[in-house]
Short mmCIF file of C-alpha atoms in Angstrom, two decimals:
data_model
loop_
_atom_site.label_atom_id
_atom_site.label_comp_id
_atom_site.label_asym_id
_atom_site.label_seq_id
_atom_site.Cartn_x
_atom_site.Cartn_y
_atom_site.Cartn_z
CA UNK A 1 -17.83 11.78 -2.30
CA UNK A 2 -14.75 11.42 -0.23
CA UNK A 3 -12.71 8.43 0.10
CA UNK A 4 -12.56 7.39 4.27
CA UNK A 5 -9.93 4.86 5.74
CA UNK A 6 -7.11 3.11 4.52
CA UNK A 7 -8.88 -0.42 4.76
CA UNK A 8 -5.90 -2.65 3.63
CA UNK A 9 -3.37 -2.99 1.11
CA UNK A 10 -3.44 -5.78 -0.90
CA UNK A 11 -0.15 -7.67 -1.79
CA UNK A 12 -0.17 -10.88 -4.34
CA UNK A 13 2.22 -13.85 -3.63
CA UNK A 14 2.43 -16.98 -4.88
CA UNK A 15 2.27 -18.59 -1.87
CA UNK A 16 0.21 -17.22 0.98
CA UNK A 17 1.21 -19.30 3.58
CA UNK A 18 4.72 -18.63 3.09
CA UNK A 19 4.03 -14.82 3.02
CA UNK A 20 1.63 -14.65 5.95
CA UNK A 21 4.63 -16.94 7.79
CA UNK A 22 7.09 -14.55 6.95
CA UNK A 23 5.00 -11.60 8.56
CA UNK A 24 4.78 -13.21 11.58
CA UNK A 25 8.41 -14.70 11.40
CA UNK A 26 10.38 -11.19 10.76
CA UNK A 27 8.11 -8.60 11.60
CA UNK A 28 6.24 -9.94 14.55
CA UNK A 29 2.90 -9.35 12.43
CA UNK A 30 0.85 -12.53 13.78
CA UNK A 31 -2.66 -11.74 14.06
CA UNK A 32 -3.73 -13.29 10.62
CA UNK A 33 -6.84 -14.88 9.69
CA UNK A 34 -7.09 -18.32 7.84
CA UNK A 35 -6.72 -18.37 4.42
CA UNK A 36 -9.89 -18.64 2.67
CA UNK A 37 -10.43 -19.53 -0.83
CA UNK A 38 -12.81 -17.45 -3.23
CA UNK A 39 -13.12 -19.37 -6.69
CA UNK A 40 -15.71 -16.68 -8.19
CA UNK A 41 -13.30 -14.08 -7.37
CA UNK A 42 -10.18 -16.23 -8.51
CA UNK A 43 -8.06 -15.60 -5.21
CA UNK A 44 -6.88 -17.26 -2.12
CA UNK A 45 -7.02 -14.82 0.40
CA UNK A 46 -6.35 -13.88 3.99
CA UNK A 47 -5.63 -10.80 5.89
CA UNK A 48 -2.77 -9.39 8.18
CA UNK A 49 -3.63 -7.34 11.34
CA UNK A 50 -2.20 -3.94 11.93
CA UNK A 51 -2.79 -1.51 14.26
CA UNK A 52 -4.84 0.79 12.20
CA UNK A 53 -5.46 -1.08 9.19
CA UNK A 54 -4.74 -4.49 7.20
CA UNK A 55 -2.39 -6.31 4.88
CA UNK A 56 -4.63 -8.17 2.34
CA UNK A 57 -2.61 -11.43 1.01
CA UNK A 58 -3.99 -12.97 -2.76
CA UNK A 59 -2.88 -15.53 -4.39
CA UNK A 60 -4.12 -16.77 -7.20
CA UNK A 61 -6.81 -19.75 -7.74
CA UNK A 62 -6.63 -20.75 -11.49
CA UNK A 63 -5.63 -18.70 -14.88
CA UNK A 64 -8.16 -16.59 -14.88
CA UNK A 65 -7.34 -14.74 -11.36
CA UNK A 66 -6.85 -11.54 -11.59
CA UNK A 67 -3.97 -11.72 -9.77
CA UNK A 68 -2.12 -14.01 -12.67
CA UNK A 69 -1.51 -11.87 -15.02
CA UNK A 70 0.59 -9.55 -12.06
CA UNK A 71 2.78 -12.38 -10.73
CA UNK A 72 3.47 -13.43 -14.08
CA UNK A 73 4.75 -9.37 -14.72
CA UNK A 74 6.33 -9.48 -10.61
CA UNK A 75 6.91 -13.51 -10.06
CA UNK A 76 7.95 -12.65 -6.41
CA UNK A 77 4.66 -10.99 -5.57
CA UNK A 78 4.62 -7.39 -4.45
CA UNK A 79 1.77 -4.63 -3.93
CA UNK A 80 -1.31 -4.76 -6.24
CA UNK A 81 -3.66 -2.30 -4.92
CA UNK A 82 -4.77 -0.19 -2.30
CA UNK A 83 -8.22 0.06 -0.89
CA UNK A 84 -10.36 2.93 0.39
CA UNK A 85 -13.94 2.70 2.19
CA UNK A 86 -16.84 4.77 1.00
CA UNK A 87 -20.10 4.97 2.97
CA UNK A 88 -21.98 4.04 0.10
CA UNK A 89 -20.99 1.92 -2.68
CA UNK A 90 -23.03 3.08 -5.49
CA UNK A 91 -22.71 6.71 -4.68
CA UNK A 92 -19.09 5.75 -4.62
CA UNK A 93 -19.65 4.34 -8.41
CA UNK A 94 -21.72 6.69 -9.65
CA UNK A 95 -19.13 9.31 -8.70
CA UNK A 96 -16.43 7.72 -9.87
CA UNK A 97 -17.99 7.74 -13.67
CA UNK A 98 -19.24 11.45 -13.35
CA UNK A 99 -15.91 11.77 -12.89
CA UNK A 100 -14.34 11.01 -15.71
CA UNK A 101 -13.12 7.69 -14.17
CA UNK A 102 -13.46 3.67 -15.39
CA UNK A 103 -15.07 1.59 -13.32
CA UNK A 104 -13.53 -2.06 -13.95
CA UNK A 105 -16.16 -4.95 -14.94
CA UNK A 106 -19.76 -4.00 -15.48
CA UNK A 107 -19.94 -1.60 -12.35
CA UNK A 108 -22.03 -3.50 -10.72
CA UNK A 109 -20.29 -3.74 -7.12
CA UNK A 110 -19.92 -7.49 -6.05
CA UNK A 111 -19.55 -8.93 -2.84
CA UNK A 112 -15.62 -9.07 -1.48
CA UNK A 113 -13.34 -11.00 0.86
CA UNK A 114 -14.28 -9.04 3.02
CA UNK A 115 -18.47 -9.61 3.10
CA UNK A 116 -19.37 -5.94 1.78
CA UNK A 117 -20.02 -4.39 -1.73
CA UNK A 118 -16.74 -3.36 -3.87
CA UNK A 119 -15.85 -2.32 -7.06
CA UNK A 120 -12.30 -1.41 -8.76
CA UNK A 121 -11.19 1.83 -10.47
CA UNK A 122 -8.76 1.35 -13.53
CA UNK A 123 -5.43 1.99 -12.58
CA UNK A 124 -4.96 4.65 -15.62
CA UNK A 125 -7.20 7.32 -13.56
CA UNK A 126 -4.82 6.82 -10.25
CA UNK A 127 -1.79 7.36 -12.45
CA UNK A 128 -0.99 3.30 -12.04
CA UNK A 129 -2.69 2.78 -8.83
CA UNK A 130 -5.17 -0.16 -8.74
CA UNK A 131 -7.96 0.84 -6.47
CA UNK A 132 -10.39 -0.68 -4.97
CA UNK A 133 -13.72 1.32 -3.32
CA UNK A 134 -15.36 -1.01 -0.41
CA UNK A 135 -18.69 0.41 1.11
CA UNK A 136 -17.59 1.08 4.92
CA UNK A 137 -18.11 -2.08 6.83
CA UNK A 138 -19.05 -2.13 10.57
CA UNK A 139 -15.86 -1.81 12.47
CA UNK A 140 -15.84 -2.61 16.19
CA UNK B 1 10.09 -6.92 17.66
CA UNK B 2 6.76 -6.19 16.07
CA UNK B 3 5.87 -3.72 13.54
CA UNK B 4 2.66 -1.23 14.55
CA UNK B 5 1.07 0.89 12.41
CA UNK B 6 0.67 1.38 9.00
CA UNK B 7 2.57 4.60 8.66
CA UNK B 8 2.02 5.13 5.37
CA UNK B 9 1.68 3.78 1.69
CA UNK B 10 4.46 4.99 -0.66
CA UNK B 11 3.42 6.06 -4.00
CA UNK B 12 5.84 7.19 -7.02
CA UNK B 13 4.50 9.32 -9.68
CA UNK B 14 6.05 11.29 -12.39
CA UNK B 15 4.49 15.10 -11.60
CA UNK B 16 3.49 14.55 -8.12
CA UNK B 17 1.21 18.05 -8.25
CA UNK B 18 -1.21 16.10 -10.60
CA UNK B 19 -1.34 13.20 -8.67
CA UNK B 20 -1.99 15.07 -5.55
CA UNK B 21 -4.55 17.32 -7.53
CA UNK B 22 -6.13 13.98 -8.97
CA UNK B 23 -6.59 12.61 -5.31
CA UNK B 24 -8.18 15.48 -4.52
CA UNK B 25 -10.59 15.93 -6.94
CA UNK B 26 -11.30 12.01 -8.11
CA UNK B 27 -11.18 10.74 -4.63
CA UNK B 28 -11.77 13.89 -2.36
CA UNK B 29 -8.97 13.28 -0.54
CA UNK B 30 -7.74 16.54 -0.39
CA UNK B 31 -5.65 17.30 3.13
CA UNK B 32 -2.51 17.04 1.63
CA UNK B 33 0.84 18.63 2.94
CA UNK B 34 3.01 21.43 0.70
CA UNK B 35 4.93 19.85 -1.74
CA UNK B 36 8.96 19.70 -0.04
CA UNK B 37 12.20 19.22 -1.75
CA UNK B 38 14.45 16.36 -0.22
CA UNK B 39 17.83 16.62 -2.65
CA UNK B 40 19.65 14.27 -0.37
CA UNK B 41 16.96 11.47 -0.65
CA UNK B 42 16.58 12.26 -4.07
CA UNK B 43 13.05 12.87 -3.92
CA UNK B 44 10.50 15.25 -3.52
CA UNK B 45 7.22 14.33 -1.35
CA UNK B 46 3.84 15.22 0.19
CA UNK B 47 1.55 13.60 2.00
CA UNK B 48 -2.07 13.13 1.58
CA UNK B 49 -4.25 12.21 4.84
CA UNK B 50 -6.17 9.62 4.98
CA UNK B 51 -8.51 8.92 8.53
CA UNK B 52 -6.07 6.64 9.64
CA UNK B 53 -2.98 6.63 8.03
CA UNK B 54 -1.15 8.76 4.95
CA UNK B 55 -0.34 8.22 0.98
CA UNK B 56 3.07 9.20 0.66
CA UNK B 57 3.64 10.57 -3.05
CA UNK B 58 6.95 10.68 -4.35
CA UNK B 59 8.56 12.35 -7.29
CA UNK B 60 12.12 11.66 -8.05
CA UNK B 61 15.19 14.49 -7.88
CA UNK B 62 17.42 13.72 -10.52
CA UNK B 63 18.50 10.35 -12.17
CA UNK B 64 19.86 9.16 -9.02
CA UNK B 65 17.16 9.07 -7.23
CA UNK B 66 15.88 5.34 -5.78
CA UNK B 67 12.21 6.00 -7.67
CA UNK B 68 13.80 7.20 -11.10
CA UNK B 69 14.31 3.11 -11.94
CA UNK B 70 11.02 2.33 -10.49
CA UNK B 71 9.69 4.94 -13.02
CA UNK B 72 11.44 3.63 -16.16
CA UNK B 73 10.29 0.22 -15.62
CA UNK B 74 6.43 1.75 -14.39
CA UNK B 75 6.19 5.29 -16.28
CA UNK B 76 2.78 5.98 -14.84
CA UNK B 77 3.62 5.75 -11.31
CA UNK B 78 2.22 2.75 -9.08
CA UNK B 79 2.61 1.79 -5.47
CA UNK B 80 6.70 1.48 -4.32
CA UNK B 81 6.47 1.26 -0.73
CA UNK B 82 4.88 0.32 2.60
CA UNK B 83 5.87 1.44 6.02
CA UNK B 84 5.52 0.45 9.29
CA UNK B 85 6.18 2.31 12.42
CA UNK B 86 8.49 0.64 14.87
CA UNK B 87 9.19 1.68 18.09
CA UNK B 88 13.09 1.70 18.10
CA UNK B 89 15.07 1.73 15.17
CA UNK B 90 18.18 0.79 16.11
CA UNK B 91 16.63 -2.28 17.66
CA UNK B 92 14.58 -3.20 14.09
CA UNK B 93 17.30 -2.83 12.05
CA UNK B 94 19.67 -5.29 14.70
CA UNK B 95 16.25 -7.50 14.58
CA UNK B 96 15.99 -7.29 10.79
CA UNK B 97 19.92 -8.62 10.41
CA UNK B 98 19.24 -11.39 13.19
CA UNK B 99 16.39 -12.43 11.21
CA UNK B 100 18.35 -13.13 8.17
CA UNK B 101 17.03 -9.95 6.21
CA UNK B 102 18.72 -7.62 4.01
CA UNK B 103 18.52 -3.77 5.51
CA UNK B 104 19.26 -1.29 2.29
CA UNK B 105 22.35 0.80 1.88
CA UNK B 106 24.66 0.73 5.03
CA UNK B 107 22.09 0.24 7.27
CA UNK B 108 22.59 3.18 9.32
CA UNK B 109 18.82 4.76 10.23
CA UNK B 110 18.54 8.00 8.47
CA UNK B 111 16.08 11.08 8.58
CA UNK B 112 13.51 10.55 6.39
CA UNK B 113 10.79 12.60 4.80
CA UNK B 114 8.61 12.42 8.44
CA UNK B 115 11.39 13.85 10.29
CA UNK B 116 12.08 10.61 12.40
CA UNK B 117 15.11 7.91 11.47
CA UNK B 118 14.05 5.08 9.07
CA UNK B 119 15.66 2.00 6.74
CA UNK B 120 14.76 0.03 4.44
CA UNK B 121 14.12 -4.19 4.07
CA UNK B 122 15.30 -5.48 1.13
CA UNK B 123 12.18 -7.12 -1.26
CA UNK B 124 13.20 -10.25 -1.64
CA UNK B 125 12.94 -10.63 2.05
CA UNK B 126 9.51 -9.47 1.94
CA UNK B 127 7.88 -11.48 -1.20
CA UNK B 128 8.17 -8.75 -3.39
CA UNK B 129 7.66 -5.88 -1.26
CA UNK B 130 9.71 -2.77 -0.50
CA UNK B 131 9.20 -2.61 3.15
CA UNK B 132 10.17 0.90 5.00
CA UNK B 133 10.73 0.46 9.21
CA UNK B 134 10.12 4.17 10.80
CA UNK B 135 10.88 5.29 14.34
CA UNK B 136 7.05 5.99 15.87
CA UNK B 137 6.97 9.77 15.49
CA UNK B 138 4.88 11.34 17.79
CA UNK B 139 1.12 11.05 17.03
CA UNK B 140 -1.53 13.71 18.37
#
């Protein structure tokens, strides 16, 4: 199992609109979706274009986001994880245990922002790199 | 001025060998440059390739060095960076200043790990992120 592109990066803020304004504002990064909200996955989310890959914005919806607990450690926002494609998603899970690695949640990969399968890999087995594992989607 | 591709993410560690070993063998990302030495950016570095864009990992030189704070306050390592190619430095950084942002240190472009001149935005201009700007080296 080998890890493929560099699908996005995924920053938290606690306002999204704000943050996607200021990439467009000072670094000219305008192609941006709209925000969409997620409430089973606890995030408002949208994503930045780049030439070869994305910036994913989250901000929280409620408490219990995952991305809560982060801005209440970095109140400004900042990077939260990175996130890798795999061709498949369970291989990519099943690896990741015969590994030695945690898979966060049950393991069972869920569906993301992003419409395909996911799961997350503790940040304690990418020496304090949250990861996430996306099965490849169909790029154009 | 517009920022184009994701050069690179920027990743501290404390013992960059194991992180570049555990890349390698967790994720099977394993085309990763020699380890290099930088003593007057305080740092040393390698890169590991991705398909379409790099991790940089860093490993601070001394107590000096801009990722030995980011290590005291994360000990395991974590994400400290992203950068974005631009295709004139001297022309970002001028853009940057015009657009009310903080550029790091004097703001004169320097040679960076890649060979080609870079700065660096301040975070709070960026919501929290450390944002690198690097002259477009020359891609194959």
């Amino acid at each position: 199992m080998k890890i493929g592109r560099l699908n996005h990066v995924g920053i938290a803020t606690p306002d999204i609109e704000a943050t996607k304004a200021m990439y467009a504002t000072l670094y000219g990064a305008d192609r941006a979706t709209e925000t969409k909200d997620f409430p089973h996955l606890g995030v408002r989310v949208c994503f930045v274009s780049l030439e070869n890959s994305e910036l994913e914005l989250l901000e929280p919806l409620g408490e219990a986001s995952p991305v809560h607990k982060f801005l209440e450690r970095n109140p400004k926002g900042g990077q939260h994880h990175v996130c890798f494609e795999v061709d498949d998603i369970i291989t990519a899970r099943d690896t990741m245990r015969a590994r030695g690695a945690t898979v966060l949640g049950t393991g069972e990969p869920y569906i993301g922002a992003h419409g395909v399968p996911v799961i997350f890999v503790h940040p304690k087995n990418s020496d304090g790199v949250l990861v996430e594992l996306m099965q490849k989607p169909d790029h154009d």
